[in-house]
Coordinates of C-alpha atoms and ligand atoms in Angstrom, one line a residue:
M1 CA 3.6 0.8 -16.0
K2 CA 3.7 -0.2 -19.6
N3 CA 0.1 -1.4 -20.4
Y4 CA -2.2 0.6 -18.1
P5 CA -5.5 -1.2 -17.2
A6 CA -8.3 1.1 -18.1
I7 CA -11.8 1.8 -16.8
G8 CA -14.5 1.6 -19.5
I9 CA -17.7 3.6 -19.2
R10 CA -20.8 2.2 -20.8
P11 CA -23.6 4.7 -21.5
I12 CA -26.9 2.7 -21.5
V13 CA -30.3 3.9 -22.8
D14 CA -33.8 2.6 -23.7
S15 CA -33.8 1.7 -27.4
R16 CA -37.2 3.1 -28.2
R17 CA -36.6 6.0 -30.7
L18 CA -39.2 8.6 -31.6
G19 CA -39.2 10.1 -28.2
I20 CA -37.3 8.1 -25.6
R21 CA -33.8 7.2 -26.8
D22 CA -33.4 10.6 -28.5
A23 CA -34.3 12.4 -25.3
L24 CA -31.8 10.4 -23.3
E25 CA -28.7 10.4 -25.4
G26 CA -27.6 13.8 -24.1
K27 CA -28.2 12.9 -20.4
V28 CA -26.5 9.6 -20.5
R29 CA -23.4 11.0 -22.3
E30 CA -23.2 13.8 -19.7
M31 CA -23.3 11.2 -16.9
A32 CA -20.5 9.3 -18.6
E33 CA -18.4 12.4 -19.1
S34 CA -18.9 13.5 -15.5
A35 CA -18.0 10.1 -14.1
K36 CA -14.9 10.0 -16.3
K37 CA -13.8 13.5 -15.1
L38 CA -14.4 12.5 -11.5
I39 CA -12.3 9.4 -11.8
Q40 CA -9.4 10.9 -13.7
E41 CA -9.1 13.8 -11.3
N42 CA -9.1 11.6 -8.2
V43 CA -7.7 8.1 -9.0
F44 CA -4.1 7.3 -9.8
Y45 CA -2.0 4.3 -10.7
A46 CA 0.8 3.5 -8.2
D47 CA 3.2 5.3 -10.5
G48 CA 1.3 8.5 -10.0
T49 CA -0.3 8.6 -13.5
P50 CA -4.0 9.5 -13.6
V51 CA -6.2 6.4 -14.3
R52 CA -7.1 6.0 -17.9
V53 CA -10.9 6.1 -18.5
V54 CA -12.5 5.4 -21.9
I55 CA -16.1 5.9 -22.8
F56 CA -17.8 3.7 -25.4
S57 CA -18.0 5.7 -28.7
G58 CA -21.8 5.2 -28.8
S59 CA -24.5 4.2 -26.4
I60 CA -25.8 0.8 -25.6
A61 CA -29.5 -0.1 -26.0
G62 CA -29.2 -3.7 -27.1
G63 CA -27.0 -6.7 -27.6
E64 CA -25.4 -5.5 -30.9
E65 CA -24.2 -2.3 -29.3
A66 CA -23.1 -4.1 -26.2
A67 CA -21.0 -6.4 -28.3
R68 CA -19.5 -3.5 -30.2
C69 CA -18.6 -1.8 -26.8
E70 CA -17.0 -5.1 -25.7
A71 CA -14.8 -5.2 -28.8
E72 CA -13.9 -1.5 -28.5
F73 CA -12.9 -2.0 -24.8
F74 CA -10.9 -5.1 -25.6
G75 CA -8.5 -3.0 -27.7
E76 CA -8.2 -0.5 -24.8
H77 CA -7.2 -3.0 -22.1
V78 CA -10.3 -2.3 -20.1
T79 CA -10.3 -4.3 -16.9
A80 CA -13.2 -2.7 -15.2
T81 CA -16.5 -1.2 -16.5
L82 CA -18.9 1.4 -15.0
S83 CA -22.2 1.4 -16.8
V84 CA -24.3 4.6 -16.4
T85 CA -28.0 5.1 -17.1
P86 CA -30.7 7.6 -16.4
S87 CA -33.5 5.4 -17.5
W88 CA -35.1 2.0 -17.9
C89 CA -33.2 -0.2 -20.3
Y90 CA -33.2 -3.9 -21.2
P91 CA -30.9 -5.7 -18.7
L92 CA -30.1 -9.0 -20.4
E93 CA -29.4 -7.1 -23.7
T94 CA -27.2 -4.3 -22.2
I95 CA -25.2 -5.5 -19.2
D96 CA -21.5 -6.2 -19.3
M97 CA -21.2 -10.0 -19.7
N98 CA -17.4 -10.2 -19.7
P99 CA -16.6 -12.8 -17.0
L100 CA -13.3 -11.0 -16.1
T101 CA -14.1 -7.4 -15.9
I102 CA -14.9 -5.8 -12.5
K103 CA -18.3 -4.2 -12.9
A104 CA -20.5 -1.5 -11.5
I105 CA -23.7 0.3 -12.6
W106 CA -24.7 3.8 -11.6
G107 CA -28.5 4.2 -12.0
F108 CA -29.5 7.9 -11.9
N109 CA -32.1 8.4 -9.1
G110 CA -34.7 10.4 -11.0
T111 CA -38.4 9.7 -11.2
E112 CA -38.9 11.1 -14.7
R113 CA -37.2 8.0 -15.9
P114 CA -36.8 4.6 -14.1
G115 CA -33.0 4.5 -13.8
A116 CA -33.3 2.8 -10.4
V117 CA -35.7 0.2 -11.8
Y118 CA -33.2 -0.7 -14.4
L119 CA -30.5 -0.9 -11.8
A120 CA -32.3 -3.4 -9.7
S121 CA -33.3 -5.4 -12.7
A122 CA -29.8 -5.4 -14.0
M123 CA -28.6 -6.6 -10.7
A124 CA -31.0 -9.5 -10.8
A125 CA -29.5 -10.5 -14.2
H126 CA -25.9 -10.1 -12.9
N127 CA -26.8 -12.1 -9.8
Q128 CA -28.4 -15.0 -11.6
M129 CA -25.7 -15.2 -14.2
R130 CA -22.7 -15.3 -11.9
R131 CA -21.4 -11.9 -12.9
P132 CA -21.1 -10.0 -9.6
C133 CA -21.7 -6.2 -10.0
F134 CA -21.5 -3.2 -7.7
S135 CA -24.8 -1.2 -7.5
I136 CA -24.4 2.6 -7.3
Y137 CA -27.6 4.5 -6.5
G138 CA -27.9 7.9 -5.1
R139 CA -29.8 8.4 -1.9
D140 CA -31.7 11.6 -2.9
V141 CA -33.9 12.0 -5.9
Q142 CA -32.3 14.3 -8.5
D143 CA -34.0 16.4 -11.1
M144 CA -33.2 15.1 -14.6
E145 CA -31.4 18.3 -15.6
E146 CA -29.1 18.2 -12.5
Q147 CA -25.5 17.6 -13.7
E148 CA -23.4 17.2 -10.6
I149 CA -22.8 13.8 -9.1
P150 CA -24.1 13.6 -5.5
N151 CA -21.4 13.0 -2.8
D152 CA -22.7 9.5 -1.9
V153 CA -22.5 8.5 -5.5
Q154 CA -19.1 10.1 -5.9
E155 CA -17.8 8.1 -2.9
K156 CA -18.9 4.8 -4.4
I157 CA -17.7 5.6 -7.9
L158 CA -14.3 6.5 -6.5
R159 CA -14.0 3.5 -4.2
F160 CA -15.0 1.3 -7.0
A161 CA -12.5 2.9 -9.4
R162 CA -9.6 2.8 -6.9
C163 CA -10.1 -0.8 -6.1
A164 CA -10.8 -2.0 -9.6
T165 CA -7.6 -0.2 -10.7
A166 CA -5.6 -2.0 -8.0
V167 CA -7.0 -5.3 -9.3
G168 CA -6.0 -4.3 -12.9
Q169 CA -2.5 -3.3 -12.0
M170 CA -1.7 -6.7 -10.4
Q171 CA -2.9 -8.7 -13.5
N172 CA 0.0 -10.3 -15.4
K173 CA 2.6 -8.9 -13.0
S174 CA 5.0 -11.0 -10.8
Y175 CA 6.0 -11.6 -7.3
V176 CA 9.8 -12.0 -7.3
G177 CA 10.9 -13.9 -4.2
F178 CA 14.7 -13.9 -3.6
G179 CA 15.5 -17.1 -1.8
A180 CA 12.9 -19.4 -0.2
V181 CA 11.2 -19.8 3.2
S182 CA 12.9 -17.7 5.9
M183 CA 13.2 -19.4 9.3
G184 CA 10.1 -21.6 8.8
I185 CA 7.8 -18.6 8.4
M186 CA 4.7 -19.8 6.7
G187 CA 4.0 -16.5 5.0
S188 CA 7.3 -16.9 3.1
F189 CA 5.9 -20.0 1.4
L190 CA 5.2 -18.9 -2.1
D191 CA 2.0 -20.5 -3.5
P192 CA 1.9 -19.9 -7.2
S193 CA -1.6 -21.2 -7.6
F194 CA -2.9 -18.6 -5.1
Y195 CA -1.3 -15.8 -7.0
A196 CA -2.4 -17.1 -10.4
Q197 CA -6.0 -17.8 -9.4
Y198 CA -6.8 -14.9 -7.1
L199 CA -4.6 -12.2 -8.5
G200 CA -3.8 -13.2 -12.1
M201 CA -0.1 -12.9 -11.1
R202 CA 3.0 -14.9 -11.8
S203 CA 5.3 -16.2 -9.0
E204 CA 9.1 -16.1 -9.6
W205 CA 11.9 -17.5 -7.6
V206 CA 15.4 -15.9 -7.7
D207 CA 18.2 -17.6 -5.9
M208 CA 20.0 -15.2 -3.5
T209 CA 23.3 -16.0 -5.2
E210 CA 22.0 -13.9 -8.2
I211 CA 22.9 -10.8 -6.1
L212 CA 26.5 -12.1 -5.7
R213 CA 26.7 -13.0 -9.3
R214 CA 25.8 -9.5 -10.4
M215 CA 28.2 -8.0 -7.9
E216 CA 31.1 -10.2 -9.0
L217 CA 30.5 -9.8 -12.7
E218 CA 29.7 -6.1 -12.3
I219 CA 26.2 -6.3 -13.7
Y220 CA 25.1 -3.0 -12.4
D221 CA 25.4 0.7 -13.4
K222 CA 28.7 1.8 -11.8
E223 CA 28.0 5.5 -12.4
E224 CA 24.7 5.2 -10.5
F225 CA 26.4 3.2 -7.8
K226 CA 28.9 5.9 -7.2
D227 CA 26.1 8.5 -6.8
A228 CA 24.0 6.1 -4.7
L229 CA 26.9 5.3 -2.3
A230 CA 27.8 9.0 -2.0
W231 CA 24.1 9.8 -1.2
A232 CA 24.0 7.0 1.4
R233 CA 27.2 8.0 3.1
K234 CA 26.0 11.6 3.2
N235 CA 22.4 11.1 4.3
C236 CA 22.3 7.8 6.2
K237 CA 24.0 8.4 9.5
E238 CA 25.3 5.5 11.5
G239 CA 23.6 4.8 14.8
Y240 CA 24.1 2.8 17.9
D241 CA 26.6 0.0 17.4
P242 CA 25.5 -3.0 19.5
N243 CA 28.9 -4.8 19.1
P244 CA 31.6 -2.2 19.0
E245 CA 34.2 -4.6 20.3
Q246 CA 33.8 -7.1 17.5
R247 CA 36.2 -7.1 14.6
A248 CA 33.3 -7.4 12.2
H249 CA 32.5 -3.8 13.2
S250 CA 35.9 -2.3 12.3
R251 CA 35.7 0.9 10.3
Q252 CA 36.9 -0.8 7.2
Q253 CA 34.4 -3.6 7.5
K254 CA 31.6 -1.1 8.0
D255 CA 32.6 0.9 5.0
E256 CA 32.7 -2.3 2.9
E257 CA 29.2 -3.1 4.2
W258 CA 27.9 0.2 3.1
E259 CA 29.2 -0.5 -0.4
F260 CA 27.6 -4.0 -0.3
V261 CA 24.2 -2.9 0.8
V262 CA 23.9 0.0 -1.6
K263 CA 25.0 -2.2 -4.5
M264 CA 22.6 -4.9 -3.3
T265 CA 19.7 -2.4 -3.4
M266 CA 20.4 -1.4 -7.0
I267 CA 20.7 -5.1 -8.0
V268 CA 17.5 -6.1 -6.4
R269 CA 15.7 -3.2 -8.0
D270 CA 17.2 -4.1 -11.4
V271 CA 16.2 -7.8 -11.1
M272 CA 12.6 -6.8 -10.3
L273 CA 12.1 -3.8 -12.7
G274 CA 14.8 -4.2 -15.3
N275 CA 17.2 -1.4 -16.3
E276 CA 18.0 -0.3 -19.8
R277 CA 21.4 0.8 -18.8
L278 CA 22.3 -2.9 -18.3
A279 CA 21.6 -3.5 -22.0
E280 CA 24.0 -0.7 -22.9
L281 CA 26.6 -2.6 -20.8
G282 CA 25.9 -5.8 -22.8
F283 CA 23.6 -7.5 -20.3
T284 CA 20.5 -7.7 -22.4
E285 CA 18.7 -10.5 -20.5
E286 CA 19.3 -8.8 -17.1
A287 CA 18.1 -5.5 -18.6
L288 CA 14.6 -6.9 -19.0
G289 CA 14.0 -7.5 -15.3
R290 CA 11.2 -9.8 -14.2
N291 CA 8.1 -7.7 -14.5
G292 CA 7.9 -7.5 -10.7
I293 CA 5.2 -5.6 -8.9
F294 CA 6.4 -6.6 -5.5
G295 CA 9.0 -8.9 -4.1
G296 CA 10.8 -10.2 -1.0
F297 CA 14.1 -11.4 0.4
Q298 CA 14.7 -14.5 2.5
G299 CA 17.8 -13.3 4.1
Q300 CA 17.7 -15.3 7.3
R301 CA 19.4 -17.3 8.0
M302 CA 21.8 -18.7 5.4
W303 CA 22.5 -15.4 3.8
T304 CA 22.6 -13.3 6.9
D305 CA 24.8 -15.7 8.7
Y306 CA 27.6 -14.6 6.4
K307 CA 26.6 -11.6 4.3
P308 CA 25.2 -8.2 5.2
N309 CA 21.4 -8.3 5.6
A310 CA 18.9 -6.6 3.3
D311 CA 17.6 -4.2 5.9
F312 CA 18.9 -1.1 4.0
T313 CA 17.6 -2.6 0.8
E314 CA 14.2 -3.2 2.1
A315 CA 13.9 0.1 4.0
I316 CA 15.0 2.1 0.9
L317 CA 13.0 0.2 -1.7
N318 CA 9.8 0.5 0.4
S319 CA 10.3 4.2 0.9
S320 CA 9.0 6.9 -1.4
F321 CA 12.5 8.1 -2.3
D322 CA 16.1 7.1 -2.9
W323 CA 19.3 8.7 -4.2
N324 CA 17.4 9.7 -7.3
G325 CA 14.9 11.7 -5.2
K326 CA 11.1 10.9 -4.8
R327 CA 10.0 7.8 -6.7
Q328 CA 7.4 5.1 -6.6
P329 CA 7.9 2.7 -3.6
L330 CA 8.9 -0.8 -4.6
I331 CA 7.2 -3.1 -2.2
F332 CA 9.7 -5.6 -0.8
A333 CA 8.9 -8.0 2.0
T334 CA 11.3 -8.8 4.8
E335 CA 11.9 -12.6 5.3
N336 CA 10.2 -13.1 1.9
D337 CA 6.8 -12.9 3.7
N338 CA 4.9 -12.6 0.4
L339 CA 1.6 -12.5 2.2
N340 CA 2.7 -9.5 4.2
G341 CA 4.2 -8.0 1.1
L342 CA 0.8 -8.4 -0.6
S343 CA -0.9 -6.6 2.3
M344 CA 1.6 -3.8 1.8
L345 CA 1.0 -3.8 -2.0
F346 CA -2.8 -3.4 -1.5
G347 CA -2.2 -0.3 0.5
N348 CA 0.3 1.1 -2.0
L349 CA -1.9 0.5 -5.0
L350 CA -4.9 2.1 -3.2
T351 CA -3.0 5.2 -1.9
G352 CA 0.3 5.6 -3.8
K353 CA 1.9 5.7 -0.4
A354 CA 4.8 3.7 1.1
S355 CA 3.6 0.8 3.3
G356 CA 5.1 -0.3 6.6
F357 CA 6.2 -3.9 7.4
S358 CA 6.4 -5.0 11.0
D359 CA 6.6 -7.8 13.4
V360 CA 3.5 -7.7 15.6
R361 CA 5.8 -7.9 18.5
C362 CA 4.1 -7.4 21.7
F363 CA 0.9 -6.2 23.5
W364 CA 1.8 -3.7 26.2
S365 CA -1.0 -3.4 28.7
P366 CA -1.3 -0.1 30.5
E367 CA -0.3 -2.0 33.7
A368 CA 2.8 -3.4 32.1
I369 CA 3.8 0.0 30.7
K370 CA 3.4 1.5 34.1
R371 CA 5.3 -1.3 35.8
V372 CA 8.3 -1.0 33.4
S373 CA 8.4 2.7 32.9
G374 CA 6.5 4.3 35.8
W375 CA 4.3 6.2 33.3
E376 CA 0.5 5.9 33.4
P377 CA -0.6 5.6 29.7
V378 CA -3.1 8.3 28.8
G379 CA -5.1 9.3 25.7
K380 CA -5.1 6.8 22.9
A381 CA -2.4 4.7 24.8
A382 CA -4.7 4.4 27.8
K383 CA -6.0 1.0 26.8
G384 CA -2.6 -0.4 25.9
L385 CA -0.5 -0.6 22.7
I386 CA 0.7 -3.0 20.1
H387 CA 4.4 -2.7 19.5
L388 CA 5.1 -2.9 15.8
I389 CA 8.8 -3.3 15.1
N390 CA 10.6 -5.0 12.3
S391 CA 13.9 -6.8 12.4
G392 CA 15.8 -3.9 10.9
S393 CA 13.7 -2.5 8.1
T394 CA 10.6 -0.3 7.7
C395 CA 10.0 2.4 5.1
L396 CA 11.4 5.8 6.2
D397 CA 8.0 7.4 5.5
A398 CA 6.9 5.7 8.7
T399 CA 8.9 8.2 10.7
G400 CA 5.9 10.4 10.2
K401 CA 8.3 13.3 9.4
A402 CA 6.7 14.3 6.1
T403 CA 4.2 17.1 6.9
N404 CA 0.9 18.3 5.4
E405 CA -0.1 22.0 5.0
A406 CA -1.1 22.1 8.6
G407 CA 2.4 20.8 9.7
A408 CA 1.0 17.5 10.9
G409 CA 3.1 14.3 10.4
V410 CA 1.7 12.2 7.5
M411 CA 2.7 9.5 5.0
K412 CA 2.2 11.0 1.5
P413 CA 1.5 9.6 -2.0
W414 CA 5.0 9.4 -3.3
W415 CA 4.4 12.0 -6.0
E416 CA 3.6 14.6 -3.3
M417 CA 6.8 14.2 -1.3
K418 CA 8.9 17.3 -1.1
D419 CA 12.7 17.6 -0.7
A420 CA 12.1 18.8 2.9
D421 CA 10.0 15.7 3.6
I422 CA 12.7 13.4 2.3
K423 CA 15.3 15.3 4.3
A424 CA 13.2 15.1 7.5
C425 CA 12.6 11.4 7.1
L426 CA 16.4 10.7 6.6
E427 CA 17.3 12.9 9.6
A428 CA 14.9 11.1 11.8
T429 CA 16.5 7.7 10.9
D430 CA 19.8 6.3 11.9
W431 CA 21.3 3.2 10.6
C432 CA 22.6 0.8 13.3
P433 CA 25.3 -1.7 12.4
A434 CA 23.5 -5.1 12.6
E435 CA 23.4 -6.9 15.9
L436 CA 26.0 -9.6 15.2
C437 CA 24.3 -12.3 17.3
Q438 CA 21.4 -12.3 15.0
F439 CA 23.0 -11.0 11.8
R440 CA 26.6 -12.4 11.7
G441 CA 27.1 -11.1 8.2
G442 CA 26.4 -7.5 9.3
G443 CA 24.4 -4.9 7.5
Y444 CA 22.6 -1.7 8.6
S445 CA 19.2 -1.5 10.3
S446 CA 16.9 1.4 9.8
H447 CA 16.3 2.7 13.3
F448 CA 13.6 5.3 14.1
K449 CA 10.3 5.7 15.9
T450 CA 7.1 6.8 14.3
D451 CA 7.0 10.3 15.7
A452 CA 3.5 11.5 14.8
E453 CA 0.0 10.5 15.7
M454 CA -1.4 9.3 12.4
P455 CA -4.4 7.3 11.2
L456 CA -3.1 3.9 10.2
T457 CA -4.7 0.7 8.9
M458 CA -3.0 -2.5 9.9
V459 CA -3.6 -5.3 7.4
R460 CA -2.8 -9.0 7.0
M461 CA -3.5 -11.5 4.3
N462 CA -3.5 -15.1 5.5
L463 CA -3.8 -18.5 3.7
V464 CA -5.9 -20.9 5.8
D465 CA -6.6 -24.5 4.9
G466 CA -10.3 -25.1 4.5
I467 CA -11.1 -21.6 3.5
G468 CA -8.2 -20.2 1.4
P469 CA -7.1 -16.6 1.6
V470 CA -8.6 -14.3 4.3
M471 CA -8.0 -10.7 5.1
Q472 CA -7.6 -9.0 8.5
I473 CA -8.1 -5.2 8.8
A474 CA -7.6 -3.0 11.9
E475 CA -8.0 0.7 11.6
G476 CA -6.3 2.7 14.4
W477 CA -3.6 5.2 15.1
S478 CA 0.1 5.5 15.6
V479 CA 0.9 6.9 19.1
V480 CA 3.8 8.9 20.3
L481 CA 5.0 8.0 23.8
P482 CA 7.0 10.3 26.1
E483 CA 10.7 10.0 25.1
E484 CA 11.9 8.3 28.2
V485 CA 9.0 5.8 28.1
H486 CA 9.7 5.0 24.5
D487 CA 13.4 4.6 25.1
K488 CA 13.0 2.3 28.1
I489 CA 10.8 -0.1 26.1
D490 CA 12.7 0.3 22.8
I491 CA 16.1 -0.4 24.4
R492 CA 14.7 -3.3 26.3
T493 CA 13.2 -4.8 23.1
D494 CA 15.8 -3.9 20.4
P495 CA 17.8 -0.7 20.3
T496 CA 18.6 -1.0 16.6
W497 CA 15.2 -1.5 14.9
P498 CA 12.3 0.8 13.7
T499 CA 9.3 1.1 16.0
T500 CA 5.7 2.2 15.5
W501 CA 3.3 2.2 18.5
F502 CA -0.1 1.2 17.3
V503 CA -3.5 1.4 18.9
P504 CA -6.4 -0.2 17.0
R505 CA -9.9 1.3 17.3
T506 CA -11.7 -1.0 19.6
N507 CA -15.4 -1.4 20.2
G508 CA -15.7 -3.6 23.2
S509 CA -16.8 -6.7 21.3
K510 CA -15.3 -9.8 19.7
A511 CA -11.9 -9.4 18.1
F512 CA -12.0 -5.7 18.7
R513 CA -13.1 -6.1 22.4
D514 CA -9.8 -4.5 23.4
V515 CA -6.3 -4.0 22.2
Y516 CA -5.2 -7.3 23.5
S517 CA -7.9 -9.1 21.5
V518 CA -6.7 -7.6 18.3
M519 CA -3.2 -8.9 18.9
A520 CA -4.5 -12.3 20.1
N521 CA -6.6 -12.7 16.9
W522 CA -3.9 -11.6 14.5
G523 CA -3.2 -14.3 12.0
A524 CA 0.6 -14.2 11.7
N525 CA 3.9 -12.8 13.1
H526 CA 3.8 -9.9 10.6
G527 CA 1.4 -7.0 9.8
A528 CA 1.5 -4.3 7.1
F529 CA 0.4 -0.8 7.9
I530 CA -0.9 1.9 5.6
H531 CA -1.4 5.6 6.3
G532 CA -5.0 6.6 6.6
H533 CA -8.2 4.7 7.4
V534 CA -8.5 2.7 4.2
G535 CA -10.4 -0.3 5.7
A536 CA -13.5 0.4 3.5
D537 CA -11.4 0.3 0.4
L538 CA -9.7 -2.9 1.5
I539 CA -13.1 -4.5 2.1
T540 CA -14.2 -3.5 -1.4
L541 CA -10.9 -4.7 -3.0
S542 CA -11.1 -8.0 -1.1
S543 CA -14.7 -8.6 -2.4
M544 CA -13.5 -7.9 -6.0
L545 CA -10.8 -10.6 -5.5
R546 CA -13.3 -13.0 -3.7
I547 CA -11.1 -12.9 -0.6
P548 CA -13.3 -12.9 2.6
V549 CA -12.5 -10.4 5.3
T550 CA -12.6 -12.3 8.6
M551 CA -11.7 -9.5 11.0
H552 CA -12.3 -5.8 10.6
N553 CA -13.4 -2.7 12.6
I554 CA -15.0 -0.8 9.7
E555 CA -18.5 0.8 10.2
E556 CA -21.2 -1.2 8.5
E557 CA -22.4 1.8 6.4
K558 CA -19.0 2.0 4.7
I559 CA -19.0 -1.6 3.5
F560 CA -19.4 -1.7 -0.3
R561 CA -19.4 -5.1 -1.9
P562 CA -21.0 -6.5 -5.1
H563 CA -24.8 -6.4 -4.9
V564 CA -25.1 -10.2 -5.0
W565 CA -23.4 -10.4 -1.6
S566 CA -26.7 -9.4 0.1
S567 CA -28.2 -12.5 -1.4
F568 CA -25.9 -14.6 0.8
G569 CA -27.4 -12.8 3.9
T570 CA -27.9 -9.3 5.3
N571 CA -28.0 -10.0 9.0
D572 CA -24.5 -11.5 9.3
L573 CA -22.3 -9.7 6.8
E574 CA -19.2 -11.6 7.7
S575 CA -20.7 -15.0 7.0
A576 CA -22.3 -13.7 3.8
D577 CA -19.0 -12.4 2.6
R578 CA -17.3 -15.8 3.4
E579 CA -20.1 -17.7 1.6
A580 CA -20.1 -15.4 -1.4
C581 CA -16.4 -15.7 -1.8
R582 CA -16.6 -19.4 -1.5
A583 CA -19.5 -19.6 -4.0
F584 CA -17.7 -17.5 -6.7
G585 CA -14.2 -18.7 -6.1
P586 CA -11.1 -16.9 -7.3
L587 CA -11.4 -14.4 -10.2
Y588 CA -9.0 -16.1 -12.6
R589 CA -9.7 -19.8 -11.8
Ligands
CVU601 C1 16.2 -11.3 14.0 C2 15.1 -12.2 14.2 O1 15.4 -13.5 13.6 C3 13.8 -11.7 13.6 O2 14.1 -11.6 12.2 C4 12.7 -12.6 13.8 O3 12.4 -12.6 15.2 C5 11.5 -12.2 13.0 O4 11.4 -11.1 12.6 C6 10.4 -13.2 12.9 O5 9.4 -12.7 12.1
MN602 MN1 9.8 -10.8 11.1

C-alpha cells in the first residue's frame, strides 16, 4: 500500500491548570501510548504491515488544540481517531469534528476523575451533531495509577481499529471489473455510485480483450512467465478429465491452455496492481496498473465459449501464494460478482487471510443425505448442510491444509503461511480440464474439498431497491464428510469443482431457525466465506459504512456500533441499525 491510512490518537484533558491539567497530562499520555502499542502489535494492513498509529504532539483541552490536532493529522493521512481521557473535559471544545474520520472515545473508568461523565457528554455532542462515535468504557472501576488496559476495553479498541483500518484501506482504491454482467447475474452489475458513496472507491471497467491484447503484443514479463509456467506444471497436477474423448482435450491443447491461463493470471494481476517491469519493457502506461484493491472477471459466456476460463486465475489470485511464494491475496470475483468480491474483501481486510468464493449451491437435509448416500449425518452435519461449490475456482487456502501449532487445519493470515502449508494446499488440489459443455474454451478448474472442520463466517453484500446495500452474516463451521459420502454427492453435483460443506450456527428462530432457513433467506447465488468467527467485526465495519445488517447470528453482547445507534432503539437492534443507516446515509455522499 502506498499511502497508509493511519489511526490518530487524541489525548484529551480538563484545561484547568494549577492542579488539574498538570496532574492529568502524564496519565492521558500514558493512556495514549498504551493504546498505540496495543493497536500496533495486533492490527495489520492487508499487506501484513502493522497499522500506523500517530499520537497528537500535545493534548487537547480546547478548540485551539483540537484544531491543531486536526491539522497535524491531516498531514498524516489519519482516517480514524481514538480520543482518550481519564477525566472530565469540555465536549464541544474537544471532540473530533471531522465529518469523514471514523471516531471512538475511550473514557477511563476511574472515580477520582469523571472520565465516564465526559464520555457520555461527548457522546451527546456527537449524537446531536451527526458525528457518530464509538463509546469505549471499561466495565470495572480502575485505580488511577493502573496502567494496563482491561480486556473488555482492549477488545473494543482492537475491533474499532481493525474495522476503521479496513474502511481506510478502501478509500481511493478501485474495483476493476473485467467484462460486464455475467449470465444476467445481478451481483455482476457494477454500480459506481454505490462504490463512490459508501466506500469512497472508484469503479473501473476493462474489456476482456485487454487480456488478449497484452498476450498478442507480449505486454508481460517473459522471464516471470517462464518461472510461473514451470511452477504451475510442477505443482498443479491435472485431475479428472470430464471429456477425454474430445479433441479440445488433446495433450497439445491442454499444454497450450496451461500457458494461456498462467499468462492470463499475470496479466490480470498487472492490470490491477501495475508492474514496474512493464515500464522497463517500454509499456509505461500499463506499468501503472489501475490502483485496484479487488476485481472480477465476467468470463461466461462470451469469453468462456471460446477461450480458456479464468478458474486458474481466480483460484491463484485469491490464494495466499503463487509462484513467487506467499503473498497478499488479490481478491478476484468469479462471474464479476463485485458484491461477492466486496464480501470477500471485507474478510481479507479484517484478517489478512484468503477468502472463499462459492455458489450457495444446495441445502442437503439429513434425510436427503441418508437417501442418497446411506449415511446418517452426525455431529455438526446432523441438521443438514449447505453445499458451497464454485464453478471452478476457490482459493487453495480453503483446502484447510495449512496447519496451526496444534496441527489443526486453518486458513492463515498470508504472512504466516509456511512453505509446508503452501505445499499441502497444492497437493490437496487437482486441476480438472474444464467441462466442455459449460466451458467450450477449456481452462482448468481448481478441484478440492475443504478437509478440516474450521470456524467459518459466510457473508454476502446485497443491493436492494428501497433500502440500498444490506449485509448478511452467518457464522458456522466447515464439516468433513466421510470420503464415500462426499464423493457420492460431489460426483453427482460436479466432479471438477471445489467444495466446502458448511453448517451455520442455528438458534431455532427466524432466519437461523435451521440450516434450511439460512439457505432460504440467503440474498443471492453466491456467498463469500472467511476463516474464523468474524461476525462481530463485520457488524462493526458495516455500521461504520452505514450498511445495515439484515441477517446475522452474532450474540447480542458482541455487537459494537456507534453510540448513537442506541438512540434509534434498544429493544429491536436490527430495526435500529436499519434506521440509523438510513438516517446517516453513506459515508462519502
Ligand atoms: C458453469 C455454470 O454456468 C456456473 O457458472 C453457474 O451455474 C454459476 O456459477 C451461477 O452463479
Ligand atoms: Mn456462480
